[in-house]
């Protein structure tokens, strides 16, 4: 996506979602050198920038120069309707990679130390030694080799876990990975068979919906599955069958196809599964400010920001 032209950008209004805090709005005003106004139901009559979590229908117009999302995921934005032609879309990542990597490592080490089993024993006032497992030398297969996947792989690798990345297109091995394989290849199937942990950091696109299907789960040989990407990338019925037959040892799901999950959601009753309510990588206000500032600097210099989203591909 090309950055906005300097002339309309110079006179563009800055609009913000009601959800953006006053402290963040003040920082946006400082960065752009113009006052911010709350978005209203009426379509603006002049070019504008918008910062928020969703793009109202009234603002999906040719006058939109740039939308900066306060979230990392943009699938809901793009699924809500045609993206305005020529409008730049950027997103907030901040330190999300670090947070999600820490989340993943915490669950990996908790499993190695039998933390769930010790917790259950404590609830029963039961004293019994439980074995521990070394993470070092085991294999983690991480689907998604972008910023978040690389951060996850890097932290696991620091604990001497072998890291295999799975990508949909050929590319050089990104930081944090020992090697990469192509999605759908025999090498991916072999990697899943040797994995102790399988981590999904996939975005949701047409190509990744139900990516984790019966075939991928059946290729696992007792791996633990962690989803820190998007819920709809998983065929939940296939996951349930694999948990029941043991090809998946355990599941940690930070995301679900339907959120928030109500009390009747079948996901709560999956065996050996923990759900953590989409909290692995919560965006902080300082992340929004820092990432918008870096995007603004790129735009005023006529460059496409590193955090720009290819609206055709969905990420």
PDB file of C-alpha atoms in Angstrom:
ATOM      1  CA  UNK A   1       0.000   0.000   0.000  1.00  0.00           C
ATOM      2  CA  UNK A   2       1.351   3.415  -0.991  1.00  0.00           C
ATOM      3  CA  UNK A   3       1.421   6.172   1.645  1.00  0.00           C
ATOM      4  CA  UNK A   4      -1.028   9.084   1.321  1.00  0.00           C
ATOM      5  CA  UNK A   5       0.009  11.957  -0.939  1.00  0.00           C
ATOM      6  CA  UNK A   6       1.607  14.820   1.071  1.00  0.00           C
ATOM      7  CA  UNK A   7      -0.862  17.476  -0.114  1.00  0.00           C
ATOM      8  CA  UNK A   8      -4.111  15.867   1.128  1.00  0.00           C
ATOM      9  CA  UNK A   9      -2.248  14.528   4.161  1.00  0.00           C
ATOM     10  CA  UNK A  10      -1.222  18.045   5.168  1.00  0.00           C
ATOM     11  CA  UNK A  11      -4.848  19.194   5.344  1.00  0.00           C
ATOM     12  CA  UNK A  12      -6.428  15.958   6.526  1.00  0.00           C
ATOM     13  CA  UNK A  13      -8.485  15.907   9.708  1.00  0.00           C
ATOM     14  CA  UNK A  14      -7.523  13.574  12.516  1.00  0.00           C
ATOM     15  CA  UNK A  15     -10.486  11.537  13.765  1.00  0.00           C
ATOM     16  CA  UNK A  16     -10.421   9.078  16.649  1.00  0.00           C
ATOM     17  CA  UNK A  17     -12.682   6.358  17.944  1.00  0.00           C
ATOM     18  CA  UNK A  18     -14.457   6.959  21.281  1.00  0.00           C
ATOM     19  CA  UNK A  19     -12.523   3.976  22.635  1.00  0.00           C
ATOM     20  CA  UNK A  20      -9.178   5.766  22.249  1.00  0.00           C
ATOM     21  CA  UNK A  21      -8.214   7.194  25.630  1.00  0.00           C
ATOM     22  CA  UNK A  22      -7.674  10.939  26.150  1.00  0.00           C
ATOM     23  CA  UNK A  23      -3.989  10.310  26.911  1.00  0.00           C
ATOM     24  CA  UNK A  24      -3.486   8.551  23.572  1.00  0.00           C
ATOM     25  CA  UNK A  25      -5.469  11.255  21.738  1.00  0.00           C
ATOM     26  CA  UNK A  26      -3.139  13.921  23.150  1.00  0.00           C
ATOM     27  CA  UNK A  27      -0.134  11.969  21.890  1.00  0.00           C
ATOM     28  CA  UNK A  28      -1.708  11.583  18.439  1.00  0.00           C
ATOM     29  CA  UNK A  29      -2.270  15.344  18.338  1.00  0.00           C
ATOM     30  CA  UNK A  30       1.343  15.970  19.275  1.00  0.00           C
ATOM     31  CA  UNK A  31       2.663  13.551  16.638  1.00  0.00           C
ATOM     32  CA  UNK A  32       0.495  14.877  13.791  1.00  0.00           C
ATOM     33  CA  UNK A  33       0.536  18.541  14.816  1.00  0.00           C
ATOM     34  CA  UNK A  34      -3.234  18.909  14.520  1.00  0.00           C
ATOM     35  CA  UNK A  35      -6.260  18.656  16.797  1.00  0.00           C
ATOM     36  CA  UNK A  36      -8.214  15.437  16.979  1.00  0.00           C
ATOM     37  CA  UNK A  37     -11.968  15.164  16.752  1.00  0.00           C
ATOM     38  CA  UNK A  38     -14.209  12.263  17.697  1.00  0.00           C
ATOM     39  CA  UNK A  39     -15.691  10.400  14.744  1.00  0.00           C
ATOM     40  CA  UNK A  40     -19.374  11.094  14.179  1.00  0.00           C
ATOM     41  CA  UNK A  41     -22.079   9.337  12.220  1.00  0.00           C
ATOM     42  CA  UNK A  42     -21.762  11.793   9.332  1.00  0.00           C
ATOM     43  CA  UNK A  43     -19.292  11.311   6.507  1.00  0.00           C
ATOM     44  CA  UNK A  44     -16.517  13.938   6.651  1.00  0.00           C
ATOM     45  CA  UNK A  45     -16.420  16.314   3.715  1.00  0.00           C
ATOM     46  CA  UNK A  46     -12.622  16.523   3.608  1.00  0.00           C
ATOM     47  CA  UNK A  47      -9.721  14.032   3.666  1.00  0.00           C
ATOM     48  CA  UNK A  48      -9.187  12.411   7.054  1.00  0.00           C
ATOM     49  CA  UNK A  49      -7.107   9.978   9.097  1.00  0.00           C
ATOM     50  CA  UNK A  50      -8.819   7.685  11.553  1.00  0.00           C
ATOM     51  CA  UNK A  51      -7.435   5.856  14.582  1.00  0.00           C
ATOM     52  CA  UNK A  52      -9.554   3.199  16.253  1.00  0.00           C
ATOM     53  CA  UNK A  53     -10.447  -0.473  16.542  1.00  0.00           C
ATOM     54  CA  UNK A  54     -13.141  -0.633  13.848  1.00  0.00           C
ATOM     55  CA  UNK A  55     -14.042   1.427  10.781  1.00  0.00           C
ATOM     56  CA  UNK A  56     -17.683   2.575  10.779  1.00  0.00           C
ATOM     57  CA  UNK A  57     -19.541   2.261   7.485  1.00  0.00           C
ATOM     58  CA  UNK A  58     -19.889   6.047   7.236  1.00  0.00           C
ATOM     59  CA  UNK A  59     -16.098   6.364   7.169  1.00  0.00           C
ATOM     60  CA  UNK A  60     -15.530   3.794   4.391  1.00  0.00           C
ATOM     61  CA  UNK A  61     -15.261   6.529   1.790  1.00  0.00           C
ATOM     62  CA  UNK A  62     -12.688   7.708  -0.789  1.00  0.00           C
ATOM     63  CA  UNK A  63     -11.896  10.570   1.607  1.00  0.00           C
ATOM     64  CA  UNK A  64     -10.257   8.139   4.020  1.00  0.00           C
ATOM     65  CA  UNK A  65      -6.507   8.514   3.521  1.00  0.00           C
ATOM     66  CA  UNK A  66      -5.314   6.253   6.314  1.00  0.00           C
ATOM     67  CA  UNK A  67      -6.735   4.076   9.054  1.00  0.00           C
ATOM     68  CA  UNK A  68      -4.472   3.066  11.930  1.00  0.00           C
ATOM     69  CA  UNK A  69      -5.835   0.124  13.897  1.00  0.00           C
ATOM     70  CA  UNK A  70      -5.194   0.007  17.621  1.00  0.00           C
ATOM     71  CA  UNK A  71      -5.152  -3.793  17.297  1.00  0.00           C
ATOM     72  CA  UNK A  72      -2.752  -6.180  15.594  1.00  0.00           C
ATOM     73  CA  UNK A  73      -5.385  -8.272  13.832  1.00  0.00           C
ATOM     74  CA  UNK A  74      -7.177  -6.701  10.881  1.00  0.00           C
ATOM     75  CA  UNK A  75      -9.316  -9.628   9.678  1.00  0.00           C
ATOM     76  CA  UNK A  76     -12.537  -8.217  11.172  1.00  0.00           C
ATOM     77  CA  UNK A  77     -11.866  -4.829   9.577  1.00  0.00           C
ATOM     78  CA  UNK A  78     -11.401  -6.322   6.136  1.00  0.00           C
ATOM     79  CA  UNK A  79     -14.318  -8.734   6.478  1.00  0.00           C
ATOM     80  CA  UNK A  80     -16.740  -5.913   7.332  1.00  0.00           C
ATOM     81  CA  UNK A  81     -16.869  -4.664   3.742  1.00  0.00           C
ATOM     82  CA  UNK A  82     -14.813  -3.496   0.757  1.00  0.00           C
ATOM     83  CA  UNK A  83     -11.756  -1.551   1.806  1.00  0.00           C
ATOM     84  CA  UNK A  84     -11.758   2.044   0.480  1.00  0.00           C
ATOM     85  CA  UNK A  85      -9.581   2.155  -2.608  1.00  0.00           C
ATOM     86  CA  UNK A  86      -6.185   3.702  -2.007  1.00  0.00           C
ATOM     87  CA  UNK A  87      -6.612   4.028   1.763  1.00  0.00           C
ATOM     88  CA  UNK A  88      -3.571   3.010   3.799  1.00  0.00           C
ATOM     89  CA  UNK A  89      -4.177   0.486   6.583  1.00  0.00           C
ATOM     90  CA  UNK A  90      -1.644   0.133   9.379  1.00  0.00           C
ATOM     91  CA  UNK A  91      -1.829  -1.787  12.629  1.00  0.00           C
ATOM     92  CA  UNK A  92      -0.470  -1.829  16.162  1.00  0.00           C
ATOM     93  CA  UNK A  93       1.934  -4.590  17.097  1.00  0.00           C
ATOM     94  CA  UNK A  94       4.051  -2.917  19.776  1.00  0.00           C
ATOM     95  CA  UNK A  95       5.561  -5.434  22.172  1.00  0.00           C
ATOM     96  CA  UNK A  96       2.866  -7.986  21.422  1.00  0.00           C
ATOM     97  CA  UNK A  97       5.461 -10.438  20.104  1.00  0.00           C
ATOM     98  CA  UNK A  98       7.257 -10.372  23.455  1.00  0.00           C
ATOM     99  CA  UNK A  99       4.015 -10.798  25.383  1.00  0.00           C
ATOM    100  CA  UNK A 100       2.800 -13.708  23.277  1.00  0.00           C
ATOM    101  CA  UNK A 101       6.239 -15.332  23.366  1.00  0.00           C
ATOM    102  CA  UNK A 102       6.259 -15.078  27.170  1.00  0.00           C
ATOM    103  CA  UNK A 103       2.737 -16.524  27.313  1.00  0.00           C
ATOM    104  CA  UNK A 104       3.759 -19.465  25.126  1.00  0.00           C
ATOM    105  CA  UNK A 105       6.925 -20.177  27.092  1.00  0.00           C
ATOM    106  CA  UNK A 106       4.990 -20.009  30.368  1.00  0.00           C
ATOM    107  CA  UNK A 107       2.630 -22.765  29.234  1.00  0.00           C
ATOM    108  CA  UNK A 108       5.469 -24.846  27.794  1.00  0.00           C
ATOM    109  CA  UNK A 109       7.412 -24.725  31.064  1.00  0.00           C
ATOM    110  CA  UNK A 110       4.273 -25.218  33.163  1.00  0.00           C
ATOM    111  CA  UNK A 111       3.601 -28.420  31.279  1.00  0.00           C
ATOM    112  CA  UNK A 112       7.215 -29.572  31.677  1.00  0.00           C
ATOM    113  CA  UNK A 113       6.949 -29.029  35.442  1.00  0.00           C
ATOM    114  CA  UNK A 114       3.515 -30.723  35.682  1.00  0.00           C
ATOM    115  CA  UNK A 115       1.962 -27.516  36.998  1.00  0.00           C
ATOM    116  CA  UNK A 116      -1.620 -28.465  35.971  1.00  0.00           C
ATOM    117  CA  UNK A 117      -1.264 -31.844  37.708  1.00  0.00           C
ATOM    118  CA  UNK A 118       0.277 -30.295  40.844  1.00  0.00           C
ATOM    119  CA  UNK A 119      -2.573 -27.757  40.948  1.00  0.00           C
ATOM    120  CA  UNK A 120      -5.133 -30.545  40.746  1.00  0.00           C
ATOM    121  CA  UNK A 121      -3.327 -32.475  43.502  1.00  0.00           C
ATOM    122  CA  UNK A 122      -3.281 -29.402  45.717  1.00  0.00           C
ATOM    123  CA  UNK A 123      -7.065 -29.060  45.333  1.00  0.00           C
ATOM    124  CA  UNK A 124      -7.357 -32.667  46.578  1.00  0.00           C
ATOM    125  CA  UNK A 125      -4.832 -32.172  49.430  1.00  0.00           C
ATOM    126  CA  UNK A 126      -2.814 -34.939  47.822  1.00  0.00           C
ATOM    127  CA  UNK A 127       0.955 -35.369  48.268  1.00  0.00           C
ATOM    128  CA  UNK A 128       2.509 -37.284  45.392  1.00  0.00           C
ATOM    129  CA  UNK A 129       5.706 -36.759  43.442  1.00  0.00           C
ATOM    130  CA  UNK A 130       5.206 -36.025  39.773  1.00  0.00           C
ATOM    131  CA  UNK A 131       7.845 -36.276  37.061  1.00  0.00           C
ATOM    132  CA  UNK A 132       9.241 -33.236  35.278  1.00  0.00           C
ATOM    133  CA  UNK A 133      10.325 -32.976  31.665  1.00  0.00           C
ATOM    134  CA  UNK A 134      13.155 -31.004  30.096  1.00  0.00           C
ATOM    135  CA  UNK A 135      12.136 -28.611  27.333  1.00  0.00           C
ATOM    136  CA  UNK A 136      15.677 -28.586  25.937  1.00  0.00           C
ATOM    137  CA  UNK A 137      16.075 -30.741  22.876  1.00  0.00           C
ATOM    138  CA  UNK A 138      12.342 -30.974  22.186  1.00  0.00           C
ATOM    139  CA  UNK A 139      10.786 -29.554  19.020  1.00  0.00           C
ATOM    140  CA  UNK A 140       8.279 -26.743  18.657  1.00  0.00           C
ATOM    141  CA  UNK A 141       6.600 -26.202  15.304  1.00  0.00           C
ATOM    142  CA  UNK A 142       5.396 -22.613  14.903  1.00  0.00           C
ATOM    143  CA  UNK A 143       2.906 -21.817  12.161  1.00  0.00           C
ATOM    144  CA  UNK A 144       3.330 -18.176  11.192  1.00  0.00           C
ATOM    145  CA  UNK A 145       6.844 -16.802  10.751  1.00  0.00           C
ATOM    146  CA  UNK A 146       6.177 -13.078  10.970  1.00  0.00           C
ATOM    147  CA  UNK A 147       6.912 -10.763  13.898  1.00  0.00           C
ATOM    148  CA  UNK A 148       4.909 -12.716  16.469  1.00  0.00           C
ATOM    149  CA  UNK A 149       5.927 -16.190  15.310  1.00  0.00           C
ATOM    150  CA  UNK A 150       9.591 -15.156  15.248  1.00  0.00           C
ATOM    151  CA  UNK A 151       9.354 -13.757  18.780  1.00  0.00           C
ATOM    152  CA  UNK A 152       7.769 -16.990  20.022  1.00  0.00           C
ATOM    153  CA  UNK A 153      10.414 -19.104  18.304  1.00  0.00           C
ATOM    154  CA  UNK A 154      13.234 -16.916  19.599  1.00  0.00           C
ATOM    155  CA  UNK A 155      12.235 -17.264  23.242  1.00  0.00           C
ATOM    156  CA  UNK A 156      11.692 -21.016  22.927  1.00  0.00           C
ATOM    157  CA  UNK A 157      15.041 -21.362  21.182  1.00  0.00           C
ATOM    158  CA  UNK A 158      16.697 -19.529  24.083  1.00  0.00           C
ATOM    159  CA  UNK A 159      15.557 -22.502  26.205  1.00  0.00           C
ATOM    160  CA  UNK A 160      17.240 -24.899  23.747  1.00  0.00           C
ATOM    161  CA  UNK A 161      13.964 -25.918  22.115  1.00  0.00           C
ATOM    162  CA  UNK A 162      14.372 -26.775  18.434  1.00  0.00           C
ATOM    163  CA  UNK A 163      12.177 -24.452  16.403  1.00  0.00           C
ATOM    164  CA  UNK A 164      10.624 -25.216  13.025  1.00  0.00           C
ATOM    165  CA  UNK A 165       8.676 -22.494  11.260  1.00  0.00           C
ATOM    166  CA  UNK A 166       5.863 -23.179   8.810  1.00  0.00           C
ATOM    167  CA  UNK A 167       5.196 -20.578   6.132  1.00  0.00           C
ATOM    168  CA  UNK A 168       2.920 -20.513   3.120  1.00  0.00           C
ATOM    169  CA  UNK A 169       5.545 -19.109   0.736  1.00  0.00           C
ATOM    170  CA  UNK A 170       9.282 -19.822   0.375  1.00  0.00           C
ATOM    171  CA  UNK A 171      11.449 -17.386   2.307  1.00  0.00           C
ATOM    172  CA  UNK A 172      14.772 -17.099   4.081  1.00  0.00           C
ATOM    173  CA  UNK A 173      14.810 -18.571   7.582  1.00  0.00           C
ATOM    174  CA  UNK A 174      13.531 -15.756   9.859  1.00  0.00           C
ATOM    175  CA  UNK A 175      15.178 -14.909  13.201  1.00  0.00           C
ATOM    176  CA  UNK A 176      14.377 -17.370  15.985  1.00  0.00           C
ATOM    177  CA  UNK A 177      13.960 -20.440  13.790  1.00  0.00           C
ATOM    178  CA  UNK A 178      16.335 -23.329  13.218  1.00  0.00           C
ATOM    179  CA  UNK A 179      14.642 -24.059   9.913  1.00  0.00           C
ATOM    180  CA  UNK A 180      11.417 -23.511   8.004  1.00  0.00           C
ATOM    181  CA  UNK A 181       9.165 -25.747   5.915  1.00  0.00           C
ATOM    182  CA  UNK A 182       6.333 -25.004   3.515  1.00  0.00           C
ATOM    183  CA  UNK A 183       2.724 -25.421   4.580  1.00  0.00           C
ATOM    184  CA  UNK A 184       1.203 -28.461   2.934  1.00  0.00           C
ATOM    185  CA  UNK A 185       4.534 -30.125   2.238  1.00  0.00           C
ATOM    186  CA  UNK A 186       5.725 -33.546   3.345  1.00  0.00           C
ATOM    187  CA  UNK A 187       8.282 -31.713   5.487  1.00  0.00           C
ATOM    188  CA  UNK A 188       5.461 -30.050   7.435  1.00  0.00           C
ATOM    189  CA  UNK A 189       3.797 -33.417   8.056  1.00  0.00           C
ATOM    190  CA  UNK A 190       7.101 -34.858   9.300  1.00  0.00           C
ATOM    191  CA  UNK A 191       7.691 -31.829  11.534  1.00  0.00           C
ATOM    192  CA  UNK A 192       4.233 -32.196  13.089  1.00  0.00           C
ATOM    193  CA  UNK A 193       4.953 -35.858  13.813  1.00  0.00           C
ATOM    194  CA  UNK A 194       8.111 -35.001  15.772  1.00  0.00           C
ATOM    195  CA  UNK A 195       6.732 -31.903  17.516  1.00  0.00           C
ATOM    196  CA  UNK A 196       6.290 -31.735  21.273  1.00  0.00           C
ATOM    197  CA  UNK A 197       4.492 -28.404  20.892  1.00  0.00           C
ATOM    198  CA  UNK A 198       2.635 -26.971  17.917  1.00  0.00           C
ATOM    199  CA  UNK A 199       1.997 -23.226  18.080  1.00  0.00           C
ATOM    200  CA  UNK A 200      -0.331 -21.306  15.788  1.00  0.00           C
ATOM    201  CA  UNK A 201       0.440 -17.619  15.315  1.00  0.00           C
ATOM    202  CA  UNK A 202      -1.524 -17.425  12.055  1.00  0.00           C
ATOM    203  CA  UNK A 203      -3.644 -14.455  10.988  1.00  0.00           C
ATOM    204  CA  UNK A 204      -7.129 -15.160   9.700  1.00  0.00           C
ATOM    205  CA  UNK A 205      -7.449 -14.988   5.921  1.00  0.00           C
ATOM    206  CA  UNK A 206      -9.354 -16.954   3.296  1.00  0.00           C
ATOM    207  CA  UNK A 207      -6.303 -19.203   3.030  1.00  0.00           C
ATOM    208  CA  UNK A 208      -5.990 -19.899   6.778  1.00  0.00           C
ATOM    209  CA  UNK A 209      -9.618 -20.489   7.804  1.00  0.00           C
ATOM    210  CA  UNK A 210      -9.775 -24.027   9.289  1.00  0.00           C
ATOM    211  CA  UNK A 211      -6.080 -24.402   8.444  1.00  0.00           C
ATOM    212  CA  UNK A 212      -5.713 -26.756  11.412  1.00  0.00           C
ATOM    213  CA  UNK A 213      -7.966 -29.531  10.180  1.00  0.00           C
ATOM    214  CA  UNK A 214      -8.290 -33.261  10.774  1.00  0.00           C
ATOM    215  CA  UNK A 215      -5.283 -34.013   8.574  1.00  0.00           C
ATOM    216  CA  UNK A 216      -2.923 -31.712  10.486  1.00  0.00           C
ATOM    217  CA  UNK A 217      -4.120 -32.830  13.905  1.00  0.00           C
ATOM    218  CA  UNK A 218      -3.865 -36.496  12.934  1.00  0.00           C
ATOM    219  CA  UNK A 219      -0.269 -35.897  11.813  1.00  0.00           C
ATOM    220  CA  UNK A 220       0.647 -35.018  15.404  1.00  0.00           C
ATOM    221  CA  UNK A 221       1.878 -37.716  17.735  1.00  0.00           C
ATOM    222  CA  UNK A 222       0.864 -36.449  21.142  1.00  0.00           C
ATOM    223  CA  UNK A 223       1.883 -32.799  20.700  1.00  0.00           C
ATOM    224  CA  UNK A 224       0.407 -30.012  22.776  1.00  0.00           C
ATOM    225  CA  UNK A 225      -1.392 -27.442  20.620  1.00  0.00           C
ATOM    226  CA  UNK A 226      -1.302 -23.734  21.507  1.00  0.00           C
ATOM    227  CA  UNK A 227      -3.311 -21.184  19.530  1.00  0.00           C
ATOM    228  CA  UNK A 228      -2.235 -17.556  19.923  1.00  0.00           C
ATOM    229  CA  UNK A 229      -3.315 -16.484  16.436  1.00  0.00           C
ATOM    230  CA  UNK A 230      -6.974 -16.530  15.412  1.00  0.00           C
ATOM    231  CA  UNK A 231      -9.695 -18.914  16.545  1.00  0.00           C
ATOM    232  CA  UNK A 232     -11.215 -19.544  13.133  1.00  0.00           C
ATOM    233  CA  UNK A 233      -7.940 -20.993  11.852  1.00  0.00           C
ATOM    234  CA  UNK A 234      -8.887 -24.134  13.808  1.00  0.00           C
ATOM    235  CA  UNK A 235     -11.526 -26.730  12.967  1.00  0.00           C
ATOM    236  CA  UNK A 236     -12.766 -27.140  16.531  1.00  0.00           C
ATOM    237  CA  UNK A 237     -14.553 -30.438  15.845  1.00  0.00           C
ATOM    238  CA  UNK A 238     -11.315 -31.888  14.462  1.00  0.00           C
ATOM    239  CA  UNK A 239      -9.416 -30.647  17.521  1.00  0.00           C
ATOM    240  CA  UNK A 240     -11.965 -32.265  19.844  1.00  0.00           C
ATOM    241  CA  UNK A 241     -11.633 -35.615  18.055  1.00  0.00           C
ATOM    242  CA  UNK A 242      -7.837 -35.437  18.264  1.00  0.00           C
ATOM    243  CA  UNK A 243      -7.924 -34.614  21.969  1.00  0.00           C
ATOM    244  CA  UNK A 244     -10.192 -37.589  22.496  1.00  0.00           C
ATOM    245  CA  UNK A 245      -8.033 -40.004  20.508  1.00  0.00           C
ATOM    246  CA  UNK A 246      -4.755 -38.680  21.965  1.00  0.00           C
ATOM    247  CA  UNK A 247      -3.029 -37.381  18.834  1.00  0.00           C
ATOM    248  CA  UNK A 248      -3.213 -33.999  20.593  1.00  0.00           C
ATOM    249  CA  UNK A 249      -2.033 -34.315  24.196  1.00  0.00           C
ATOM    250  CA  UNK A 250      -3.317 -30.994  25.477  1.00  0.00           C
ATOM    251  CA  UNK A 251      -4.605 -27.678  24.114  1.00  0.00           C
ATOM    252  CA  UNK A 252      -4.099 -24.101  25.245  1.00  0.00           C
ATOM    253  CA  UNK A 253      -6.462 -21.782  23.386  1.00  0.00           C
ATOM    254  CA  UNK A 254      -6.136 -18.029  23.773  1.00  0.00           C
ATOM    255  CA  UNK A 255      -8.532 -17.479  20.871  1.00  0.00           C
ATOM    256  CA  UNK A 256     -11.766 -19.098  19.720  1.00  0.00           C
ATOM    257  CA  UNK A 257     -13.870 -18.883  16.551  1.00  0.00           C
ATOM    258  CA  UNK A 258     -16.665 -17.148  18.492  1.00  0.00           C
ATOM    259  CA  UNK A 259     -15.680 -14.636  21.159  1.00  0.00           C
ATOM    260  CA  UNK A 260     -16.486 -14.085  23.907  1.00  0.00           C
ATOM    261  CA  UNK A 261     -17.305 -17.711  24.589  1.00  0.00           C
ATOM    262  CA  UNK A 262     -20.568 -18.112  26.477  1.00  0.00           C
ATOM    263  CA  UNK A 263     -21.113 -20.705  29.224  1.00  0.00           C
ATOM    264  CA  UNK A 264     -22.707 -23.097  26.721  1.00  0.00           C
ATOM    265  CA  UNK A 265     -19.783 -23.002  24.293  1.00  0.00           C
ATOM    266  CA  UNK A 266     -18.534 -26.533  23.683  1.00  0.00           C
ATOM    267  CA  UNK A 267     -14.927 -25.308  23.901  1.00  0.00           C
ATOM    268  CA  UNK A 268     -15.188 -25.112  27.705  1.00  0.00           C
ATOM    269  CA  UNK A 269     -15.732 -28.853  27.827  1.00  0.00           C
ATOM    270  CA  UNK A 270     -12.840 -29.954  25.629  1.00  0.00           C
ATOM    271  CA  UNK A 271     -10.670 -32.490  27.492  1.00  0.00           C
ATOM    272  CA  UNK A 272      -7.249 -31.366  28.773  1.00  0.00           C
ATOM    273  CA  UNK A 273      -7.803 -27.844  27.475  1.00  0.00           C
ATOM    274  CA  UNK A 274      -7.313 -24.395  28.976  1.00  0.00           C
ATOM    275  CA  UNK A 275      -8.925 -21.256  27.524  1.00  0.00           C
ATOM    276  CA  UNK A 276      -7.406 -17.879  28.381  1.00  0.00           C
ATOM    277  CA  UNK A 277      -9.913 -15.389  26.924  1.00  0.00           C
ATOM    278  CA  UNK A 278      -7.781 -13.649  24.257  1.00  0.00           C
ATOM    279  CA  UNK A 279      -5.319 -12.219  26.763  1.00  0.00           C
ATOM    280  CA  UNK A 280      -1.911 -13.454  25.559  1.00  0.00           C
ATOM    281  CA  UNK A 281      -0.974 -10.217  23.832  1.00  0.00           C
ATOM    282  CA  UNK A 282      -3.163  -7.395  25.073  1.00  0.00           C
ATOM    283  CA  UNK A 283      -2.205  -4.095  23.401  1.00  0.00           C
ATOM    284  CA  UNK A 284      -0.996  -1.349  25.736  1.00  0.00           C
ATOM    285  CA  UNK A 285      -1.587   2.359  25.144  1.00  0.00           C
ATOM    286  CA  UNK A 286       2.125   2.986  24.725  1.00  0.00           C
ATOM    287  CA  UNK A 287       2.126   0.407  21.911  1.00  0.00           C
ATOM    288  CA  UNK A 288      -0.515   2.388  20.011  1.00  0.00           C
ATOM    289  CA  UNK A 289       1.423   5.631  20.389  1.00  0.00           C
ATOM    290  CA  UNK A 290       4.808   4.162  19.474  1.00  0.00           C
ATOM    291  CA  UNK A 291       3.544   2.305  16.408  1.00  0.00           C
ATOM    292  CA  UNK A 292       1.473   5.225  15.139  1.00  0.00           C
ATOM    293  CA  UNK A 293       4.502   7.496  15.551  1.00  0.00           C
ATOM    294  CA  UNK A 294       6.723   5.169  13.505  1.00  0.00           C
ATOM    295  CA  UNK A 295       4.045   4.899  10.802  1.00  0.00           C
ATOM    296  CA  UNK A 296       3.598   8.692  10.763  1.00  0.00           C
ATOM    297  CA  UNK A 297       7.335   9.219  10.333  1.00  0.00           C
ATOM    298  CA  UNK A 298       7.385   6.821   7.389  1.00  0.00           C
ATOM    299  CA  UNK A 299       4.338   8.410   5.778  1.00  0.00           C
ATOM    300  CA  UNK A 300       5.648  11.991   5.962  1.00  0.00           C
ATOM    301  CA  UNK A 301       8.893  10.749   4.396  1.00  0.00           C
ATOM    302  CA  UNK A 302       6.930   9.178   1.553  1.00  0.00           C
ATOM    303  CA  UNK A 303       7.615   5.598   2.622  1.00  0.00           C
ATOM    304  CA  UNK A 304       5.181   2.737   3.153  1.00  0.00           C
ATOM    305  CA  UNK A 305       5.239   1.919   6.888  1.00  0.00           C
ATOM    306  CA  UNK A 306       6.577  -1.455   7.972  1.00  0.00           C
ATOM    307  CA  UNK A 307       3.260  -1.999   9.781  1.00  0.00           C
ATOM    308  CA  UNK A 308       1.179  -1.476   6.622  1.00  0.00           C
ATOM    309  CA  UNK A 309      -1.311  -4.241   5.804  1.00  0.00           C
ATOM    310  CA  UNK A 310      -1.688  -5.661   2.332  1.00  0.00           C
ATOM    311  CA  UNK A 311      -5.483  -5.454   2.171  1.00  0.00           C
ATOM    312  CA  UNK A 312      -5.579  -7.998  -0.643  1.00  0.00           C
ATOM    313  CA  UNK A 313      -3.723 -10.655   1.337  1.00  0.00           C
ATOM    314  CA  UNK A 314      -5.202  -9.698   4.687  1.00  0.00           C
ATOM    315  CA  UNK A 315      -1.923  -9.209   6.601  1.00  0.00           C
TER     316      UNK A 315
END
